[in-house]
Amino acid sequence: MEMTGGSCRFGLWYVHVWWKDDTVYQVRFSPEPLDGPVHPGIVRFLAGKTGDLSYLHSVATEPDHQYSDIYRRVRDIPYGKTSTYGEIAALVGTSPRLVGLAMKRNPTPLVVPCHRVVSVAGIGGFSPSVDIKEALLAMEKKNKLRLIQ
DNA sequence: AACGTACACTTAT
DNA sequence: ATAAGTGTACGTT
């Protein structure tokens, strides 16, 4: 498969995106830039100009993926809202810890908005840094009224 | 603080 | 191939 990769800024971080057309293969956060283009929809999302990434296809939700059930539920969480590991677990009939594991292994953050899954006790985890999760949630909170999908 | 949970992964049989 | 040991971006008591 012939995909292109590139990065754009989000705060102090670079967001690496590997994609082709409207299919996204990998998204990850890095302190280092990667030369190349990012899907314009993701650029707009990170700039707070849209909350709608529903037209993007992620490899994470393909039926053969180990956690596709979990990732599909997570995609249903609306912009500016959050759910918990336990709520997602109840929807698919598994344990909160497995949901946490699936989030850690999410190949396409943003497209599968794992940042909207928090713990009952606090914000939960995010790699490589929970700062990114906090920033994404703050951005969505700020923009949600303006960006009603 | 300890335990329960539902796995996944590694290492040892 | 199977089993045991260890680890998880959690939740409940």
PDB file of C-alpha atoms (C1' of nucleotides) in Angstrom:
ATOM      1  CA  MET A   1       0.000   0.000   0.000  1.00  0.00           C
ATOM      2  CA  GLU A   2       1.309   3.355  -0.954  1.00  0.00           C
ATOM      3  CA  MET A   3       0.802   5.852   1.796  1.00  0.00           C
ATOM      4  CA  THR A   4       2.277   9.207   2.560  1.00  0.00           C
ATOM      5  CA  GLY A   5       3.556  10.413   5.887  1.00  0.00           C
ATOM      6  CA  GLY A   6       4.110  13.822   7.362  1.00  0.00           C
ATOM      7  CA  SER A   7       3.714  15.906  10.464  1.00  0.00           C
ATOM      8  CA  CYS A   8       2.183  19.080  11.768  1.00  0.00           C
ATOM      9  CA  ARG A   9       2.360  20.911  15.073  1.00  0.00           C
ATOM     10  CA  PHE A  10       0.143  20.524  18.085  1.00  0.00           C
ATOM     11  CA  GLY A  11       1.460  22.691  20.895  1.00  0.00           C
ATOM     12  CA  LEU A  12       4.980  21.572  21.685  1.00  0.00           C
ATOM     13  CA  TRP A  13       4.520  18.309  19.825  1.00  0.00           C
ATOM     14  CA  TYR A  14       4.598  17.086  16.279  1.00  0.00           C
ATOM     15  CA  VAL A  15       1.806  14.857  15.082  1.00  0.00           C
ATOM     16  CA  HIS A  16       3.008  12.211  12.635  1.00  0.00           C
ATOM     17  CA  VAL A  17       0.323  10.942  10.310  1.00  0.00           C
ATOM     18  CA  TRP A  18       0.551   8.123   7.784  1.00  0.00           C
ATOM     19  CA  TRP A  19      -2.353   8.138   5.360  1.00  0.00           C
ATOM     20  CA  LYS A  20      -3.679   7.778   1.841  1.00  0.00           C
ATOM     21  CA  ASP A  21      -6.836   9.442   0.570  1.00  0.00           C
ATOM     22  CA  ASP A  22      -9.293   9.264   3.490  1.00  0.00           C
ATOM     23  CA  THR A  23      -7.723   6.218   5.136  1.00  0.00           C
ATOM     24  CA  VAL A  24      -5.454   6.757   8.122  1.00  0.00           C
ATOM     25  CA  TYR A  25      -2.922   4.077   9.029  1.00  0.00           C
ATOM     26  CA  GLN A  26      -1.037   5.612  11.908  1.00  0.00           C
ATOM     27  CA  VAL A  27      -1.029   8.698  14.083  1.00  0.00           C
ATOM     28  CA  ARG A  28       1.536   9.358  16.773  1.00  0.00           C
ATOM     29  CA  PHE A  29       2.927  12.211  18.786  1.00  0.00           C
ATOM     30  CA  SER A  30       6.629  12.957  18.710  1.00  0.00           C
ATOM     31  CA  PRO A  31       9.005  15.712  19.773  1.00  0.00           C
ATOM     32  CA  GLU A  32      10.603  15.502  16.329  1.00  0.00           C
ATOM     33  CA  PRO A  33       9.165  16.702  13.031  1.00  0.00           C
ATOM     34  CA  LEU A  34       8.611  14.427  10.043  1.00  0.00           C
ATOM     35  CA  ASP A  35       8.813  16.073   6.677  1.00  0.00           C
ATOM     36  CA  GLY A  36       5.732  15.597   4.553  1.00  0.00           C
ATOM     37  CA  PRO A  37       2.035  16.364   4.312  1.00  0.00           C
ATOM     38  CA  VAL A  38      -0.672  15.618   6.854  1.00  0.00           C
ATOM     39  CA  HIS A  39      -4.254  14.898   5.836  1.00  0.00           C
ATOM     40  CA  PRO A  40      -5.911  18.334   5.611  1.00  0.00           C
ATOM     41  CA  GLY A  41      -8.814  17.193   7.768  1.00  0.00           C
ATOM     42  CA  ILE A  42      -6.485  16.409  10.634  1.00  0.00           C
ATOM     43  CA  VAL A  43      -4.693  19.716  10.191  1.00  0.00           C
ATOM     44  CA  ARG A  44      -8.049  21.480  10.460  1.00  0.00           C
ATOM     45  CA  PHE A  45      -8.989  19.431  13.512  1.00  0.00           C
ATOM     46  CA  LEU A  46      -5.758  20.246  15.320  1.00  0.00           C
ATOM     47  CA  ALA A  47      -6.237  23.920  14.498  1.00  0.00           C
ATOM     48  CA  GLY A  48      -9.645  23.837  16.160  1.00  0.00           C
ATOM     49  CA  LYS A  49     -11.447  24.519  12.900  1.00  0.00           C
ATOM     50  CA  THR A  50     -13.529  21.349  12.823  1.00  0.00           C
ATOM     51  CA  GLY A  51     -14.633  18.628  15.172  1.00  0.00           C
ATOM     52  CA  ASP A  52     -15.700  16.225  12.477  1.00  0.00           C
ATOM     53  CA  LEU A  53     -13.345  13.439  11.481  1.00  0.00           C
ATOM     54  CA  SER A  54     -16.111  10.935  10.868  1.00  0.00           C
ATOM     55  CA  TYR A  55     -15.415  10.737   7.129  1.00  0.00           C
ATOM     56  CA  LEU A  56     -11.920   9.412   7.806  1.00  0.00           C
ATOM     57  CA  HIS A  57     -11.396   5.682   7.816  1.00  0.00           C
ATOM     58  CA  SER A  58      -9.051   4.162  10.369  1.00  0.00           C
ATOM     59  CA  VAL A  59      -7.377   0.785  10.115  1.00  0.00           C
ATOM     60  CA  ALA A  60      -8.183   0.422  13.816  1.00  0.00           C
ATOM     61  CA  THR A  61     -11.864  -0.202  13.114  1.00  0.00           C
ATOM     62  CA  GLU A  62     -11.371  -2.832  10.447  1.00  0.00           C
ATOM     63  CA  PRO A  63     -13.113  -6.040  11.502  1.00  0.00           C
ATOM     64  CA  ASP A  64      -9.927  -8.076  11.640  1.00  0.00           C
ATOM     65  CA  HIS A  65      -8.375  -5.729  14.146  1.00  0.00           C
ATOM     66  CA  GLN A  66      -8.108  -7.164  17.621  1.00  0.00           C
ATOM     67  CA  TYR A  67      -9.842  -4.240  19.286  1.00  0.00           C
ATOM     68  CA  SER A  68     -12.125  -3.037  16.507  1.00  0.00           C
ATOM     69  CA  ASP A  69     -15.243  -3.317  18.712  1.00  0.00           C
ATOM     70  CA  ILE A  70     -13.687  -1.080  21.315  1.00  0.00           C
ATOM     71  CA  TYR A  71     -12.381   1.429  18.777  1.00  0.00           C
ATOM     72  CA  ARG A  72     -15.796   1.685  17.106  1.00  0.00           C
ATOM     73  CA  ARG A  73     -17.426   2.611  20.414  1.00  0.00           C
ATOM     74  CA  VAL A  74     -14.752   5.177  21.094  1.00  0.00           C
ATOM     75  CA  ARG A  75     -15.349   6.770  17.702  1.00  0.00           C
ATOM     76  CA  ASP A  76     -18.961   7.354  18.773  1.00  0.00           C
ATOM     77  CA  ILE A  77     -17.962   9.665  21.622  1.00  0.00           C
ATOM     78  CA  PRO A  78     -18.911  13.135  20.396  1.00  0.00           C
ATOM     79  CA  TYR A  79     -16.548  16.081  20.129  1.00  0.00           C
ATOM     80  CA  GLY A  80     -16.217  17.847  23.464  1.00  0.00           C
ATOM     81  CA  LYS A  81     -17.555  14.938  25.492  1.00  0.00           C
ATOM     82  CA  THR A  82     -15.836  12.158  27.421  1.00  0.00           C
ATOM     83  CA  SER A  83     -16.556   8.585  28.438  1.00  0.00           C
ATOM     84  CA  THR A  84     -14.785   6.291  30.891  1.00  0.00           C
ATOM     85  CA  TYR A  85     -12.847   3.063  30.469  1.00  0.00           C
ATOM     86  CA  GLY A  86     -15.584   1.287  32.408  1.00  0.00           C
ATOM     87  CA  GLU A  87     -18.423   2.652  30.262  1.00  0.00           C
ATOM     88  CA  ILE A  88     -16.741   1.527  27.055  1.00  0.00           C
ATOM     89  CA  ALA A  89     -15.986  -1.848  28.656  1.00  0.00           C
ATOM     90  CA  ALA A  90     -19.645  -2.328  29.577  1.00  0.00           C
ATOM     91  CA  LEU A  91     -20.732  -1.537  26.014  1.00  0.00           C
ATOM     92  CA  VAL A  92     -18.540  -4.221  24.494  1.00  0.00           C
ATOM     93  CA  GLY A  93     -18.696  -6.667  27.413  1.00  0.00           C
ATOM     94  CA  THR A  94     -15.119  -6.592  28.614  1.00  0.00           C
ATOM     95  CA  SER A  95     -13.069  -5.163  31.455  1.00  0.00           C
ATOM     96  CA  PRO A  96     -11.906  -1.572  31.946  1.00  0.00           C
ATOM     97  CA  ARG A  97      -8.309  -2.702  31.954  1.00  0.00           C
ATOM     98  CA  LEU A  98      -8.611  -4.196  28.521  1.00  0.00           C
ATOM     99  CA  VAL A  99     -10.044  -0.925  27.268  1.00  0.00           C
ATOM    100  CA  GLY A 100      -7.001   0.809  28.727  1.00  0.00           C
ATOM    101  CA  LEU A 101      -4.764  -1.623  26.912  1.00  0.00           C
ATOM    102  CA  ALA A 102      -6.610  -1.011  23.664  1.00  0.00           C
ATOM    103  CA  MET A 103      -6.268   2.743  24.099  1.00  0.00           C
ATOM    104  CA  LYS A 104      -2.554   2.424  24.701  1.00  0.00           C
ATOM    105  CA  ARG A 105      -2.291   0.503  21.455  1.00  0.00           C
ATOM    106  CA  ASN A 106      -4.597   2.701  19.416  1.00  0.00           C
ATOM    107  CA  PRO A 107      -2.865   3.025  16.049  1.00  0.00           C
ATOM    108  CA  THR A 108      -4.746   6.186  15.125  1.00  0.00           C
ATOM    109  CA  PRO A 109      -5.352   8.600  18.001  1.00  0.00           C
ATOM    110  CA  LEU A 110      -7.531  11.587  17.017  1.00  0.00           C
ATOM    111  CA  VAL A 111      -9.328   9.528  14.360  1.00  0.00           C
ATOM    112  CA  VAL A 112     -10.178   7.092  17.144  1.00  0.00           C
ATOM    113  CA  PRO A 113     -10.464   9.712  19.889  1.00  0.00           C
ATOM    114  CA  CYS A 114      -8.915   7.823  22.771  1.00  0.00           C
ATOM    115  CA  HIS A 115      -8.248  11.163  24.477  1.00  0.00           C
ATOM    116  CA  ARG A 116     -11.979  11.269  25.246  1.00  0.00           C
ATOM    117  CA  VAL A 117     -11.735   8.130  27.390  1.00  0.00           C
ATOM    118  CA  VAL A 118     -10.901   9.060  30.971  1.00  0.00           C
ATOM    119  CA  SER A 119     -10.761   7.248  34.274  1.00  0.00           C
ATOM    120  CA  VAL A 120     -13.521   7.579  36.864  1.00  0.00           C
ATOM    121  CA  ALA A 121     -10.937   8.987  39.268  1.00  0.00           C
ATOM    122  CA  GLY A 122      -9.115  11.367  36.943  1.00  0.00           C
ATOM    123  CA  ILE A 123      -7.875  11.928  33.443  1.00  0.00           C
ATOM    124  CA  GLY A 124      -6.277   8.513  32.960  1.00  0.00           C
ATOM    125  CA  GLY A 125      -3.238   7.910  30.810  1.00  0.00           C
ATOM    126  CA  PHE A 126      -1.952   8.983  27.430  1.00  0.00           C
ATOM    127  CA  SER A 127       1.297   8.295  25.699  1.00  0.00           C
ATOM    128  CA  PRO A 128       3.744   9.813  25.226  1.00  0.00           C
ATOM    129  CA  SER A 129       2.387  12.438  27.653  1.00  0.00           C
ATOM    130  CA  VAL A 130      -0.904  13.126  29.405  1.00  0.00           C
ATOM    131  CA  ASP A 131      -0.242  16.806  28.672  1.00  0.00           C
ATOM    132  CA  ILE A 132      -1.385  16.117  25.131  1.00  0.00           C
ATOM    133  CA  LYS A 133      -4.622  14.582  26.371  1.00  0.00           C
ATOM    134  CA  GLU A 134      -5.249  17.567  28.613  1.00  0.00           C
ATOM    135  CA  ALA A 135      -4.596  19.964  25.759  1.00  0.00           C
ATOM    136  CA  LEU A 136      -6.912  18.100  23.391  1.00  0.00           C
ATOM    137  CA  LEU A 137      -9.701  18.009  25.949  1.00  0.00           C
ATOM    138  CA  ALA A 138      -9.220  21.686  26.770  1.00  0.00           C
ATOM    139  CA  MET A 139      -9.348  22.554  23.088  1.00  0.00           C
ATOM    140  CA  GLU A 140     -12.537  20.577  22.569  1.00  0.00           C
ATOM    141  CA  LYS A 141     -14.157  22.095  25.625  1.00  0.00           C
ATOM    142  CA  LYS A 142     -13.331  25.549  24.342  1.00  0.00           C
ATOM    143  CA  ASN A 143     -14.600  24.835  20.824  1.00  0.00           C
ATOM    144  CA  LYS A 144     -17.522  22.485  21.309  1.00  0.00           C
ATOM    145  CA  LEU A 145     -20.286  25.078  21.153  1.00  0.00           C
ATOM    146  CA  ARG A 146     -18.827  26.560  17.992  1.00  0.00           C
ATOM    147  CA  LEU A 147     -18.145  23.192  16.371  1.00  0.00           C
ATOM    148  CA  ILE A 148     -21.391  21.345  16.868  1.00  0.00           C
ATOM    149  CA  GLN A 149     -21.133  18.649  14.278  1.00  0.00           C
TER     150      GLN A 149
ATOM    151  C1'  DA B   1      -4.364  -0.778  50.384  1.00  0.00           C
ATOM    152  C1'  DA B   2      -6.086  -4.770  48.623  1.00  0.00           C
ATOM    153  C1'  DC B   3      -8.619  -7.228  45.487  1.00  0.00           C
ATOM    154  C1'  DG B   4     -11.270  -8.230  41.210  1.00  0.00           C
ATOM    155  C1'  DT B   5     -11.250  -8.272  36.359  1.00  0.00           C
ATOM    156  C1'  DA B   6     -10.254  -9.952  31.318  1.00  0.00           C
ATOM    157  C1'  DC B   7      -7.320 -10.282  28.879  1.00  0.00           C
ATOM    158  C1'  DA B   8      -2.062 -10.005  26.318  1.00  0.00           C
ATOM    159  C1'  DC B   9       2.702 -11.173  26.390  1.00  0.00           C
ATOM    160  C1'  DT B  10       6.740 -13.578  27.846  1.00  0.00           C
ATOM    161  C1'  DT B  11       8.946 -17.412  29.539  1.00  0.00           C
ATOM    162  C1'  DA B  12       9.143 -21.988  31.051  1.00  0.00           C
ATOM    163  C1'  DT B  13       7.672 -26.750  30.671  1.00  0.00           C
TER     164       DT B  13
ATOM    165  C1'  DA C   1       1.348 -27.045  22.609  1.00  0.00           C
ATOM    166  C1'  DT C   2       0.327 -25.763  27.050  1.00  0.00           C
ATOM    167  C1'  DA C   3       0.825 -23.602  31.386  1.00  0.00           C
ATOM    168  C1'  DA C   4       2.531 -20.324  34.557  1.00  0.00           C
ATOM    169  C1'  DG C   5       4.045 -15.846  35.686  1.00  0.00           C
ATOM    170  C1'  DT C   6       3.710 -10.855  35.053  1.00  0.00           C
ATOM    171  C1'  DG C   7       1.818  -6.622  33.513  1.00  0.00           C
ATOM    172  C1'  DT C   8      -2.062  -3.385  31.950  1.00  0.00           C
ATOM    173  C1'  DA C   9      -3.602   4.441  29.901  1.00  0.00           C
ATOM    174  C1'  DC C  10      -9.035   0.557  35.468  1.00  0.00           C
ATOM    175  C1'  DG C  11     -12.792   0.059  39.087  1.00  0.00           C
ATOM    176  C1'  DT C  12     -14.648  -1.047  43.648  1.00  0.00           C
ATOM    177  C1'  DT C  13     -14.340  -2.002  48.409  1.00  0.00           C
TER     178       DT C  13
END
